[in-house]
Short mmCIF file of C-alpha atoms in Angstrom, two decimals:
data_model
loop_
_atom_site.label_atom_id
_atom_site.label_comp_id
_atom_site.label_asym_id
_atom_site.label_seq_id
_atom_site.Cartn_x
_atom_site.Cartn_y
_atom_site.Cartn_z
CA MET A 1443 0.00 0.00 0.00
CA PRO A 1444 1.50 3.40 -0.96
CA LEU A 1445 1.96 6.02 1.68
CA CYS A 1446 -0.86 8.53 1.54
CA LEU A 1447 -0.15 11.50 3.81
CA LEU A 1448 -0.73 15.15 3.39
CA PRO A 1449 1.15 18.13 4.81
CA ASN A 1450 -0.01 20.26 7.74
CA ARG A 1451 0.40 23.40 9.65
CA LEU A 1452 1.90 23.98 13.07
CA LEU A 1453 -1.26 25.27 14.66
CA PRO A 1454 -4.86 24.65 13.63
CA LEU A 1455 -6.43 27.78 12.19
CA PRO A 1456 -9.98 29.01 12.66
CA TYR A 1457 -12.63 27.82 10.23
CA CYS A 1458 -12.18 29.49 6.86
CA PRO A 1459 -15.17 31.21 5.21
CA LEU A 1460 -15.96 30.28 1.63
CA ILE A 1461 -13.99 32.98 -0.15
CA THR A 1462 -11.62 32.97 -3.10
CA CYS A 1463 -7.96 33.72 -2.44
CA HIS A 1464 -6.10 35.87 -4.95
CA ALA A 1465 -2.38 35.17 -4.95
CA SER A 1466 0.14 33.74 -7.35
CA PRO A 1467 1.87 30.45 -6.53
CA ALA A 1468 5.22 32.22 -6.94
CA ALA A 1469 4.33 34.75 -4.28
CA LEU A 1470 3.36 32.02 -1.88
CA ARG A 1471 6.66 30.21 -2.28
CA SER A 1472 8.88 33.29 -2.26
CA SER A 1473 9.25 33.60 1.51
CA PRO A 1474 12.21 31.62 2.84
CA SER A 1475 11.40 28.78 5.19
CA SER A 1476 12.56 29.36 8.74
CA PRO A 1477 14.71 26.83 10.61
CA PRO A 1478 12.83 24.14 12.54
CA PRO A 1479 11.36 25.54 15.75
CA THR A 1480 12.28 24.00 19.06
CA LEU A 1481 9.87 21.43 20.45
CA PRO A 1482 7.98 23.73 22.86
CA ASN A 1483 7.38 26.24 20.02
CA LEU A 1484 5.68 23.55 17.96
CA LEU A 1485 3.04 23.24 20.64
CA ASN A 1486 2.70 26.86 21.73
CA ASN A 1487 3.19 28.80 18.51
CA THR A 1488 1.04 31.94 18.46
CA THR A 1489 1.73 32.98 14.86
CA PRO A 1490 -1.23 35.01 13.57
CA VAL A 1491 -3.49 33.62 10.88
CA PRO A 1492 -1.98 34.42 7.46
CA SER A 1493 -3.86 36.91 5.34
CA LEU A 1494 -4.21 34.38 2.51
CA SER A 1495 -6.67 32.45 4.62
CA CYS A 1496 -7.43 29.75 2.04
CA ALA A 1497 -3.87 29.21 0.77
CA LEU A 1498 -1.68 26.33 1.86
CA GLN A 1499 1.57 28.31 2.36
CA CYS A 1500 3.55 25.14 3.06
CA PRO A 1501 7.36 25.13 2.66
CA HIS A 1502 7.19 21.50 1.47
CA PHE A 1503 4.74 22.10 -1.38
CA GLN A 1504 5.88 20.62 -4.73
CA SER A 1505 8.75 18.63 -3.20
CA CYS A 1506 6.27 16.59 -1.13
CA SER A 1507 3.69 14.40 -2.89
CA GLY A 1508 1.00 14.91 -0.25
CA CYS A 1509 -0.69 18.09 -1.53
CA THR A 1510 -1.45 18.81 -5.16
CA HIS A 1511 -2.68 22.43 -4.98
CA GLU A 1512 -2.06 25.35 -2.67
CA LEU A 1513 -4.86 27.85 -3.39
CA ASN A 1514 -8.56 27.83 -2.54
CA LEU A 1515 -8.29 24.92 -0.13
CA HIS A 1516 -11.94 25.40 0.83
CA ARG A 1517 -13.20 24.45 -2.63
CA PRO A 1518 -11.05 22.21 -4.85
CA ILE A 1519 -11.79 22.37 -8.57
CA ILE A 1520 -13.33 18.89 -8.52
CA VAL A 1521 -16.28 20.27 -6.53
CA ASP A 1522 -17.51 22.14 -9.62
CA GLU A 1523 -17.31 18.93 -11.65
CA ALA A 1524 -19.26 17.09 -8.93
CA ASP A 1525 -21.91 19.82 -8.86
CA GLN A 1526 -22.42 19.53 -12.64
CA PHE A 1527 -22.52 15.74 -12.50
CA PHE A 1528 -25.21 15.67 -9.81
CA LYS A 1529 -27.29 18.23 -11.70
CA SER A 1530 -27.10 15.97 -14.76
CA VAL A 1531 -28.62 13.10 -12.75
CA GLY A 1532 -31.37 15.15 -11.14
CA VAL A 1533 -29.85 16.46 -7.89
CA SER A 1534 -29.71 20.26 -8.01
CA ASP A 1535 -28.87 20.98 -4.37
CA PHE A 1536 -25.43 19.32 -3.99
CA ASP A 1537 -23.55 20.98 -1.14
CA PHE A 1538 -19.93 20.86 0.04
CA ASP A 1539 -18.58 21.10 3.59
CA SER A 1540 -15.03 22.50 3.61
CA SER A 1541 -14.36 21.71 7.31
CA ARG A 1542 -10.93 22.42 8.85
CA LEU A 1543 -8.33 23.47 6.25
CA TRP A 1544 -5.06 23.18 8.19
CA GLY A 1545 -3.89 20.83 10.90
CA TRP A 1546 -6.68 18.45 9.99
CA ARG A 1547 -4.74 15.20 9.59
CA SER A 1548 -4.85 13.18 12.80
CA ARG A 1549 -3.38 9.95 11.36
CA ALA A 1550 -0.19 9.73 9.30
CA LYS A 1551 2.16 6.98 8.09
CA LEU A 1552 5.66 8.29 7.43
CA ALA A 1553 8.76 6.61 6.01
CA VAL A 1554 12.04 6.93 7.94
CA ARG A 1555 15.16 7.03 5.77
CA GLY A 1556 18.49 8.89 5.61
CA SER A 1557 21.03 8.45 8.41
CA SER A 1558 21.01 8.59 12.19
CA MET A 1559 22.68 12.03 12.06
CA LYS A 1560 20.30 13.31 9.40
CA PRO A 1561 17.07 11.29 9.46
CA LEU A 1562 14.43 11.94 6.80
CA ILE A 1563 10.88 11.47 8.12
CA GLY A 1564 8.16 12.04 5.55
CA LEU A 1565 6.61 10.93 2.27
CA TYR A 1566 7.93 9.54 -0.95
CA GLU A 1567 8.59 12.01 -3.72
CA GLU A 1568 6.03 11.50 -6.50
CA GLY A 1569 6.88 8.41 -8.58
CA THR A 1570 9.96 7.51 -6.54
CA HIS A 1571 11.05 5.97 -3.25
CA ASN A 1572 13.04 9.06 -2.31
CA VAL A 1573 11.74 10.32 1.02
CA VAL A 1574 10.98 14.02 1.40
CA ASP A 1575 11.44 15.36 4.93
CA ILE A 1576 8.30 17.28 6.02
CA PRO A 1577 8.89 18.68 9.54
CA HIS A 1578 6.51 21.62 9.02
CA CYS A 1579 3.67 19.79 7.27
CA LYS A 1580 0.57 22.00 7.37
CA ALA A 1581 -1.93 19.18 7.06
CA HIS A 1582 -0.73 17.35 10.16
CA HIS A 1583 -2.27 17.95 13.55
CA PRO A 1584 0.33 20.17 15.27
CA ASN A 1585 1.18 17.46 17.80
CA ILE A 1586 2.11 15.07 14.97
CA ASN A 1587 4.75 17.58 13.90
CA ALA A 1588 5.90 17.81 17.52
CA ALA A 1589 6.12 14.02 17.81
CA VAL A 1590 8.07 13.80 14.53
CA GLU A 1591 10.56 16.36 15.83
CA LEU A 1592 10.96 14.43 19.07
CA LEU A 1593 11.45 11.18 17.12
CA ARG A 1594 14.11 12.88 15.00
CA GLN A 1595 15.97 13.90 18.15
CA GLY A 1596 15.73 10.37 19.54
CA VAL A 1597 17.01 8.75 16.35
CA THR A 1598 20.09 11.00 16.39
CA LYS A 1599 20.77 10.81 20.12
CA LEU A 1600 20.48 7.01 20.29
CA ASN A 1601 22.19 6.36 16.94
CA ILE A 1602 19.15 4.57 15.47
CA GLU A 1603 19.79 3.56 11.87
CA PRO A 1604 16.93 4.39 9.45
CA TYR A 1605 15.95 1.65 7.01
CA ASP A 1606 17.86 1.21 3.76
CA GLU A 1607 15.52 -0.27 1.12
CA ASP A 1608 18.29 -1.28 -1.27
CA GLU A 1609 20.26 -3.22 1.32
CA GLY A 1610 17.37 -4.27 3.58
CA THR A 1611 19.38 -3.00 6.55
CA GLY A 1612 18.72 -0.48 9.29
CA GLU A 1613 16.37 -0.49 12.25
CA LEU A 1614 13.49 2.00 11.97
CA ARG A 1615 11.44 1.61 8.76
CA TYR A 1616 8.27 3.64 9.25
CA VAL A 1617 6.33 5.43 11.94
CA GLN A 1618 2.58 5.83 12.29
CA MET A 1619 1.33 8.84 14.22
CA ALA A 1620 -2.32 8.77 15.33
CA VAL A 1621 -3.89 11.55 17.38
CA THR A 1622 -6.70 10.95 19.84
CA THR A 1623 -8.72 14.04 20.67
CA TYR A 1624 -10.95 12.10 23.06
CA ASN A 1625 -10.49 13.61 26.52
CA THR A 1626 -13.71 14.13 28.45
CA SER A 1627 -11.88 16.01 31.21
CA LEU A 1628 -11.46 18.95 28.80
CA PRO A 1629 -14.17 21.21 27.37
CA ALA A 1630 -15.13 20.04 23.89
CA PRO A 1631 -13.52 23.03 22.04
CA GLU A 1632 -10.13 22.27 23.66
CA ARG A 1633 -9.99 18.55 22.94
CA TYR A 1634 -8.67 18.77 19.39
CA LYS A 1635 -5.93 21.25 20.26
CA ASN A 1636 -4.77 19.04 23.14
CA GLY A 1637 -4.81 15.75 21.21
CA LYS A 1638 -2.27 13.13 22.23
CA VAL A 1639 -0.20 11.08 19.74
CA GLN A 1640 -0.04 7.30 19.62
CA VAL A 1641 3.38 6.49 18.10
CA SER A 1642 3.80 3.14 16.31
CA LEU A 1643 7.42 2.34 15.42
CA VAL A 1644 7.86 -0.14 12.56
CA TRP A 1645 11.04 -2.00 13.49
CA ASN A 1646 13.16 -3.99 11.06
CA SER A 1647 13.19 -7.27 12.97
CA ARG A 1648 11.02 -10.34 13.37
CA ASN A 1649 10.00 -9.85 17.00
CA GLU A 1650 11.04 -8.53 20.41
CA ASN A 1651 13.65 -11.29 20.75
CA SER A 1652 15.82 -9.79 18.01
CA HIS A 1653 19.28 -8.47 18.84
CA ASN A 1654 18.35 -4.77 18.41
CA PHE A 1655 15.27 -4.81 20.64
CA GLU A 1656 17.15 -2.87 23.36
CA LYS A 1657 17.58 0.05 20.96
CA LEU A 1658 13.85 -0.03 20.23
CA ASN A 1659 13.14 0.07 23.96
CA ALA A 1660 15.57 2.95 24.40
CA LEU A 1661 13.83 4.93 21.64
CA ALA A 1662 10.40 4.26 23.16
CA ASN A 1663 11.63 5.39 26.57
CA PHE A 1664 13.12 8.54 25.05
CA LEU A 1665 9.77 9.46 23.50
CA TRP A 1666 7.90 8.72 26.71
CA ARG A 1667 10.36 10.58 28.93
CA ASN A 1668 10.27 13.72 26.79
CA GLY A 1669 6.63 13.70 25.67
CA GLY A 1670 4.82 11.55 28.24
CA PRO A 1671 3.01 12.47 31.47
CA LYS A 1672 6.18 13.45 33.35
CA SER A 1673 7.49 15.78 30.64
CA ASP A 1674 7.03 19.54 30.66
CA VAL A 1675 4.59 19.37 27.76
CA ARG A 1676 2.68 16.10 27.38
CA PHE A 1677 1.70 15.17 23.85
CA ILE A 1678 2.54 11.42 23.61
CA HIS A 1679 -0.39 9.09 24.27
CA SER A 1680 1.44 5.75 23.93
CA VAL A 1681 4.22 3.93 22.11
CA TRP A 1682 3.75 0.69 20.14
CA ALA A 1683 6.10 -1.50 18.12
CA ASN A 1684 5.36 -3.30 14.89
CA PHE A 1685 7.84 -5.85 13.56
CA GLN A 1686 8.38 -6.06 9.81
CA THR A 1687 11.18 -7.68 7.79
CA SER A 1688 9.48 -8.03 4.40
CA THR A 1689 11.16 -6.51 1.35
CA ASN A 1690 7.83 -5.49 -0.23
CA ASN A 1691 6.05 -2.14 0.14
CA ILE A 1692 3.67 -3.26 2.88
CA ILE A 1693 4.21 -0.97 5.85
CA PHE A 1694 3.09 -3.15 8.76
CA GLY A 1695 4.01 -6.70 9.70
CA ASN A 1696 1.66 -9.02 11.55
CA ARG A 1697 3.28 -8.76 14.99
CA TRP A 1698 2.48 -5.85 17.34
CA ARG A 1699 3.60 -5.04 20.87
CA HIS A 1700 2.39 -2.35 23.26
CA LEU A 1701 5.42 -0.72 24.90
CA LEU A 1702 4.39 2.33 26.94
CA GLY A 1703 1.37 4.46 27.82
CA GLU A 1704 -2.30 3.65 27.46
CA SER A 1705 -3.22 0.54 25.51
CA GLY A 1706 -6.72 1.79 24.66
CA PHE A 1707 -7.12 4.43 21.95
CA TRP A 1708 -10.48 6.18 21.61
CA GLU A 1709 -12.19 8.72 19.40
CA HIS A 1710 -15.66 10.20 19.63
CA ALA A 1711 -17.45 10.25 16.28
CA GLY A 1712 -21.08 10.10 15.23
CA GLY A 1713 -22.26 10.29 18.83
CA ILE A 1714 -20.36 7.22 20.12
CA ASP A 1715 -16.94 6.33 21.51
CA VAL A 1716 -14.95 4.43 18.87
CA SER A 1717 -12.03 2.14 19.73
CA LEU A 1718 -9.13 1.97 17.28
CA SER A 1719 -6.08 -0.27 17.43
CA PRO A 1720 -2.82 0.74 15.69
CA SER A 1721 -3.47 -1.94 13.06
CA SER A 1722 -7.07 -1.03 12.26
CA PHE A 1723 -8.18 1.51 9.67
CA GLY A 1724 -8.95 4.95 11.03
CA GLN A 1725 -10.07 8.09 9.25
CA ALA A 1726 -7.28 10.63 8.85
CA ASN A 1727 -9.69 13.57 9.16
CA THR A 1728 -11.73 12.71 12.26
CA ARG A 1729 -13.57 16.03 12.37
CA ALA A 1730 -14.82 15.75 8.81
CA PHE A 1731 -15.78 12.11 9.43
CA ASP A 1732 -17.89 13.16 12.42
CA ILE A 1733 -19.69 15.76 10.28
CA LEU A 1734 -20.38 13.12 7.61
CA LEU A 1735 -21.75 10.65 10.16
CA ARG A 1736 -24.14 13.19 11.62
CA LYS A 1737 -25.39 14.04 8.13
CA LEU A 1738 -25.79 10.34 7.28
CA GLN A 1739 -27.87 9.67 10.39
CA LYS A 1740 -30.64 11.97 9.11
CA TYR A 1741 -31.34 9.58 6.22
CA VAL A 1742 -31.86 6.46 8.36
CA PRO A 1743 -35.39 6.03 9.82
CA TYR A 1744 -35.72 5.36 13.53
CA GLY A 1745 -35.92 1.64 14.28
CA ALA A 1746 -34.64 0.59 10.85
CA SER A 1747 -32.77 -2.64 10.11
CA VAL A 1748 -29.37 -1.74 8.68
CA THR A 1749 -26.57 -3.58 6.86
CA ASP A 1750 -23.17 -1.87 6.96
CA LEU A 1751 -20.87 -3.23 4.20
CA TYR A 1752 -17.10 -2.58 4.10
CA ALA A 1753 -17.72 -1.79 7.76
CA GLY A 1754 -14.22 -1.78 9.25
CA ALA A 1755 -14.56 -1.63 13.03
CA GLY A 1756 -18.25 -0.78 12.65
CA ALA A 1757 -18.14 2.93 13.49
CA ILE A 1758 -20.89 3.76 10.97
CA GLY A 1759 -23.24 0.92 11.86
CA LEU A 1760 -22.77 1.34 15.62
CA SER A 1761 -23.34 5.10 15.45
CA LEU A 1762 -26.67 4.36 13.72
CA ALA A 1763 -27.58 1.79 16.38
CA ALA A 1764 -27.08 4.46 19.03
CA THR A 1765 -28.52 7.56 17.36
CA ARG A 1766 -31.35 6.00 15.30
CA LYS A 1767 -32.24 3.19 17.73
CA CYS A 1768 -32.01 0.65 14.95
CA ARG A 1769 -33.82 -2.65 15.24
CA SER A 1770 -30.77 -4.47 13.91
CA VAL A 1771 -27.33 -3.65 12.54
CA LYS A 1772 -25.15 -6.10 10.57
CA CYS A 1773 -21.53 -5.07 10.00
CA VAL A 1774 -19.57 -6.98 7.35
CA GLU A 1775 -15.80 -6.54 7.02
CA VAL A 1776 -12.96 -8.54 5.43
CA ASN A 1777 -10.17 -7.31 7.76
CA LYS A 1778 -9.97 -9.54 10.84
CA GLU A 1779 -7.98 -6.87 12.73
CA SER A 1780 -11.18 -4.82 13.06
CA LYS A 1781 -12.98 -7.37 15.23
CA LEU A 1782 -11.37 -6.41 18.55
CA SER A 1783 -12.03 -2.69 17.97
CA PHE A 1784 -15.67 -3.49 17.20
CA GLU A 1785 -16.05 -5.46 20.44
CA LYS A 1786 -14.51 -2.67 22.52
CA THR A 1787 -16.70 -0.04 20.87
CA VAL A 1788 -19.83 -2.07 21.60
CA GLU A 1789 -18.89 -2.18 25.29
CA ARG A 1790 -19.11 1.62 25.44
CA LEU A 1791 -22.42 2.02 23.63
CA PRO A 1792 -25.03 3.90 25.68
CA ASN A 1793 -27.21 1.73 27.94
CA TYR A 1794 -30.36 2.65 26.02
CA VAL A 1795 -29.12 0.91 22.84
CA ASP A 1796 -31.37 -2.12 22.38
CA SER A 1797 -30.46 -3.37 18.93
CA SER A 1798 -29.53 -6.74 17.54
CA ILE A 1799 -25.93 -6.01 16.52
CA SER A 1800 -23.54 -8.32 14.69
CA TRP A 1801 -20.11 -8.14 13.07
CA HIS A 1802 -19.03 -10.68 10.45
CA LEU A 1803 -15.62 -11.42 8.99
CA ALA A 1804 -16.55 -11.88 5.34
CA ASP A 1805 -15.75 -10.72 1.84
CA THR A 1806 -18.56 -8.48 0.63
CA SER A 1807 -17.99 -9.61 -2.97
CA VAL A 1808 -18.93 -13.24 -2.16
CA GLU A 1809 -22.71 -13.75 -2.40
CA PRO A 1810 -23.55 -10.22 -1.22
CA LEU A 1811 -27.29 -10.91 -1.45
CA SER A 1812 -27.17 -12.96 1.74
CA TRP A 1813 -26.06 -9.90 3.74
CA LEU A 1814 -28.77 -7.64 2.33
CA MET A 1815 -31.69 -9.91 3.21
CA GLY A 1816 -33.98 -8.51 5.90
CA SER A 1817 -32.49 -4.99 5.86
CA GLU A 1818 -34.30 -1.77 5.07
CA VAL A 1819 -31.15 0.33 4.71
CA VAL A 1820 -27.75 -0.68 3.33
CA VAL A 1821 -24.71 1.55 3.90
CA VAL A 1822 -21.64 0.98 1.70
CA ASP A 1823 -18.23 2.55 2.28
CA PRO A 1824 -16.03 0.81 -0.32
CA PRO A 1825 -12.32 1.43 -1.00
CA ARG A 1826 -11.25 3.85 -3.72
CA LYS A 1827 -11.96 1.31 -6.49
CA GLY A 1828 -15.69 1.42 -5.74
CA LEU A 1829 -18.24 -1.35 -5.30
CA ASP A 1830 -17.38 -4.96 -6.03
CA ALA A 1831 -18.91 -6.05 -9.34
CA SER A 1832 -20.97 -8.80 -7.70
CA LEU A 1833 -22.53 -6.37 -5.20
CA LEU A 1834 -23.25 -3.82 -7.92
CA ASP A 1835 -24.96 -6.53 -9.97
CA VAL A 1836 -27.20 -7.50 -7.02
CA LEU A 1837 -28.16 -3.87 -6.44
CA ARG A 1838 -28.97 -3.39 -10.13
CA THR A 1839 -31.31 -6.40 -10.18
CA ILE A 1840 -32.64 -6.03 -6.65
CA SER A 1841 -36.36 -5.88 -7.47
CA SER A 1842 -36.43 -9.12 -9.46
CA LEU A 1843 -34.33 -10.87 -6.80
CA GLU A 1844 -36.76 -9.74 -4.11
CA ARG A 1845 -39.76 -11.06 -6.06
CA LYS A 1846 -38.06 -14.42 -6.52
CA ALA A 1847 -37.20 -14.64 -2.84
CA LYS A 1848 -40.75 -13.85 -1.71
CA SER A 1849 -42.40 -16.23 -4.17
CA ALA A 1850 -40.17 -19.22 -3.36
CA PRO A 1851 -41.88 -21.63 -0.90
CA GLU A 1852 -38.65 -22.04 1.02
CA SER A 1853 -36.17 -19.42 -0.04
CA SER A 1854 -32.77 -20.69 -1.10
CA TYR A 1855 -31.38 -17.38 0.12
CA SER A 1856 -32.52 -17.93 3.68
CA LYS A 1857 -30.74 -21.29 3.75
CA VAL A 1858 -27.38 -19.98 2.60
CA LYS A 1859 -25.96 -19.66 6.12
CA ASP A 1860 -26.75 -23.30 6.82
CA GLU A 1861 -24.70 -24.52 3.91
CA LYS A 1862 -21.19 -25.82 4.50
CA ARG A 1863 -19.45 -23.31 2.29
CA PRO A 1864 -16.00 -22.16 3.56
CA TRP A 1865 -16.84 -18.45 3.50
CA VAL A 1866 -20.07 -19.07 5.46
CA LEU A 1867 -18.26 -21.13 8.09
CA ARG A 1868 -15.59 -18.46 8.51
CA ALA A 1869 -18.20 -15.71 8.84
CA MET A 1870 -20.05 -17.72 11.51
CA LYS A 1871 -16.88 -18.60 13.41
CA ASP A 1872 -15.55 -15.05 13.54
CA SER A 1873 -18.86 -13.23 13.96
CA VAL A 1874 -19.86 -11.23 17.02
CA GLN A 1875 -23.51 -11.11 18.07
CA ILE A 1876 -24.96 -8.67 20.62
CA GLY A 1877 -28.64 -8.46 21.49
CA SER A 1878 -31.42 -10.78 20.43
CA LYS A 1879 -34.18 -8.71 18.88
CA PRO A 1880 -36.19 -10.77 16.40
CA ALA A 1881 -35.42 -10.32 12.73
CA LEU A 1882 -37.45 -7.95 10.61
CA GLU A 1883 -40.78 -9.39 9.53
CA GLY A 1884 -40.70 -10.52 5.93
CA SER A 1885 -37.02 -11.42 6.15
CA GLU A 1886 -36.85 -11.95 2.38
CA SER A 1887 -37.25 -8.19 1.85
CA LEU A 1888 -34.32 -6.17 0.54
CA PRO A 1889 -33.19 -2.58 1.26
CA GLN A 1890 -35.29 0.35 0.09
CA THR A 1891 -32.49 2.85 0.85
CA LEU A 1892 -28.85 2.72 -0.26
CA ILE A 1893 -26.40 5.14 1.35
CA TYR A 1894 -23.11 5.28 -0.54
CA ILE A 1895 -19.99 6.81 1.05
CA SER A 1896 -17.24 7.27 -1.52
CA CYS A 1897 -13.57 8.26 -1.31
CA GLY A 1898 -13.00 7.65 -5.05
CA TRP A 1899 -14.80 10.16 -7.27
CA GLU A 1900 -14.22 8.45 -10.61
CA SER A 1901 -15.36 5.04 -9.38
CA PHE A 1902 -18.37 6.58 -7.66
CA LYS A 1903 -19.51 8.24 -10.90
CA GLU A 1904 -19.38 4.90 -12.72
CA ASP A 1905 -21.24 3.09 -9.92
CA CYS A 1906 -23.83 5.86 -9.72
CA LYS A 1907 -24.52 5.82 -13.48
CA SER A 1908 -24.77 2.03 -13.39
CA LEU A 1909 -27.30 2.07 -10.54
CA LEU A 1910 -29.43 4.78 -12.18
CA SER A 1911 -29.36 3.11 -15.60
CA SER A 1912 -30.89 -0.01 -14.04
CA LYS A 1913 -34.04 2.03 -13.26
CA LYS A 1914 -34.19 0.30 -9.88
CA TRP A 1915 -32.76 3.27 -7.95
CA ARG A 1916 -33.12 7.03 -7.96
CA LEU A 1917 -30.63 9.48 -6.46
CA GLU A 1918 -32.29 11.61 -3.77
CA LYS A 1919 -29.45 13.58 -2.16
CA ALA A 1920 -25.70 14.13 -2.47
CA HIS A 1921 -23.25 15.88 -0.18
CA GLY A 1922 -19.50 16.51 -0.49
CA PHE A 1923 -16.89 16.71 2.27
CA ASN A 1924 -13.37 18.11 2.27
CA PHE A 1925 -11.58 15.15 3.89
CA PHE A 1926 -8.21 16.00 2.27
CA PRO A 1927 -7.71 19.78 1.86
CA GLY A 1928 -4.83 20.50 -0.50
CA THR A 1929 -5.82 17.70 -2.89
CA GLN A 1930 -8.43 17.04 -5.56
CA SER A 1931 -9.93 14.25 -3.47
CA ILE A 1932 -13.40 14.67 -1.97
CA GLU A 1933 -15.64 12.38 0.04
CA ILE A 1934 -19.19 11.87 -1.22
CA LEU A 1935 -22.32 10.91 0.71
CA ALA A 1936 -25.07 9.87 -1.72
CA VAL A 1937 -28.57 8.66 -0.81
CA PHE A 1938 -30.40 6.37 -3.26
CA LYS A 1939 -34.01 5.20 -2.97
CA ARG A 1940 -35.71 2.28 -4.70
CA GLY A 1941 -38.05 3.04 -7.59
CA GLN A 1942 -38.78 6.06 -9.75
CA ARG A 1943 -39.60 9.55 -8.56
CA ALA A 1944 -43.26 10.16 -7.77
CA GLY A 1945 -43.37 13.00 -10.29
CA LEU A 1946 -42.21 10.74 -13.09
CA LYS A 1947 -44.89 8.15 -12.33
CA LYS A 1948 -47.63 10.77 -12.42
CA LYS A 1949 -46.29 12.17 -15.65
CA LYS A 1950 -46.34 8.76 -17.32
CA SER A 1951 -49.83 7.90 -16.06
CA GLY A 1952 -51.04 11.31 -17.28
CA LYS A 1953 -49.79 10.58 -20.77
CA LYS A 1954 -51.66 7.28 -20.83
CA LYS A 1955 -54.92 8.97 -19.86
CA LYS A 1956 -54.45 11.51 -22.60
CA ARG A 1957 -54.09 8.80 -25.24
CA LEU A 1958 -57.25 7.07 -23.98
#
């Protein structure tokens, strides 16, 4: 998996109004970059908001592959294309939430290269494996930049050798920085600013029994001593180790070890506490994700039965169980690492949640119809490539499949989980079931609402056109979110309903009467 990180600023700026910034790229890059500030300054910088309030103004722009444009961060050009596309398919009120424009990234994976005396901690240069050092990244939460600076000091002081890809030598390969802004002891407005960083060090060895484990321990202790609870300024939440010796481009190995600090890592999103392990997927822009979840909740009826596909640790499905009091929620995810996070999140659901909740380790592309049965709402949050072809095909033919299921004396679909197929057995073995509410009456029914969350604009357009061309779905609403300011990537929330629009039906019936 390629590294996908975007630059940041040293302090989060106030929300930017939707205005156009007038400045030339040359002017923005003309000011010389200052030397790296000392560690305390990273956390307490009081630099005023720049006058070009929607410009990136990052010293790493162009050398770093993270950001692709530096002006008008609040409204990337792709938003205009999205607006025109949605108008062409009948949605005239597409809106776009620009959210936080700097210091928004709360999760980053960075390569560590160079030498112990001059470590490079950053992203690959576009199209290469040359690492660009990004100490002043404007996309990163400010405490990520502080933690990177502290790591740099530790690598030099302890003579830690960064990884050499060509030789396969060295000790520290990558680092993942994840910020938790969940701290109920602080007023809500202060929680983001005071976020603490979970540091995961990817070590070039098989396990903790390797010869260089003492150096790993020394580095962890250095971070904890200088950024932990006994330091002057605390910004380190915990330190973890991941062990990886593979020569491929996969960042993490399979073996993890908690070294120092809190083992639990929590966020608050969509009205619930969400547990995340270092190995599980987490949204980089937690604030924008929270905004999206709260928007999504409005389209799910109270008491509905929901299927959450590509569910990860179940943050979307569980937030609906809590806020919409769903009758049932089924979460389906192919990554087994998400199971533990799901279980921990369920433990913190509010006491009033009385849903039948389940999580299943399964590939959504394998017989997806079985997961849709008995649900009124299906939520899909696929990877950038879009929906699996088999799922898209089921959604396109959903009405005929539903008729067949209801007319069959003993539906073959309802028996699928009793069959001895390997994928069924795995899903049953690794599933988690909470609550025991009875299934929805008429369990052969299929969803009437499809909520599509997309991080890949091109694939979403193709999926959307395919669904609409089937005449089985209509697009009701579409919203855009600025998950990655500084890029042409936007997140889409689209709400589809079964059947044609009421106006179209009346129009057709009117024509028939006229001919009679």
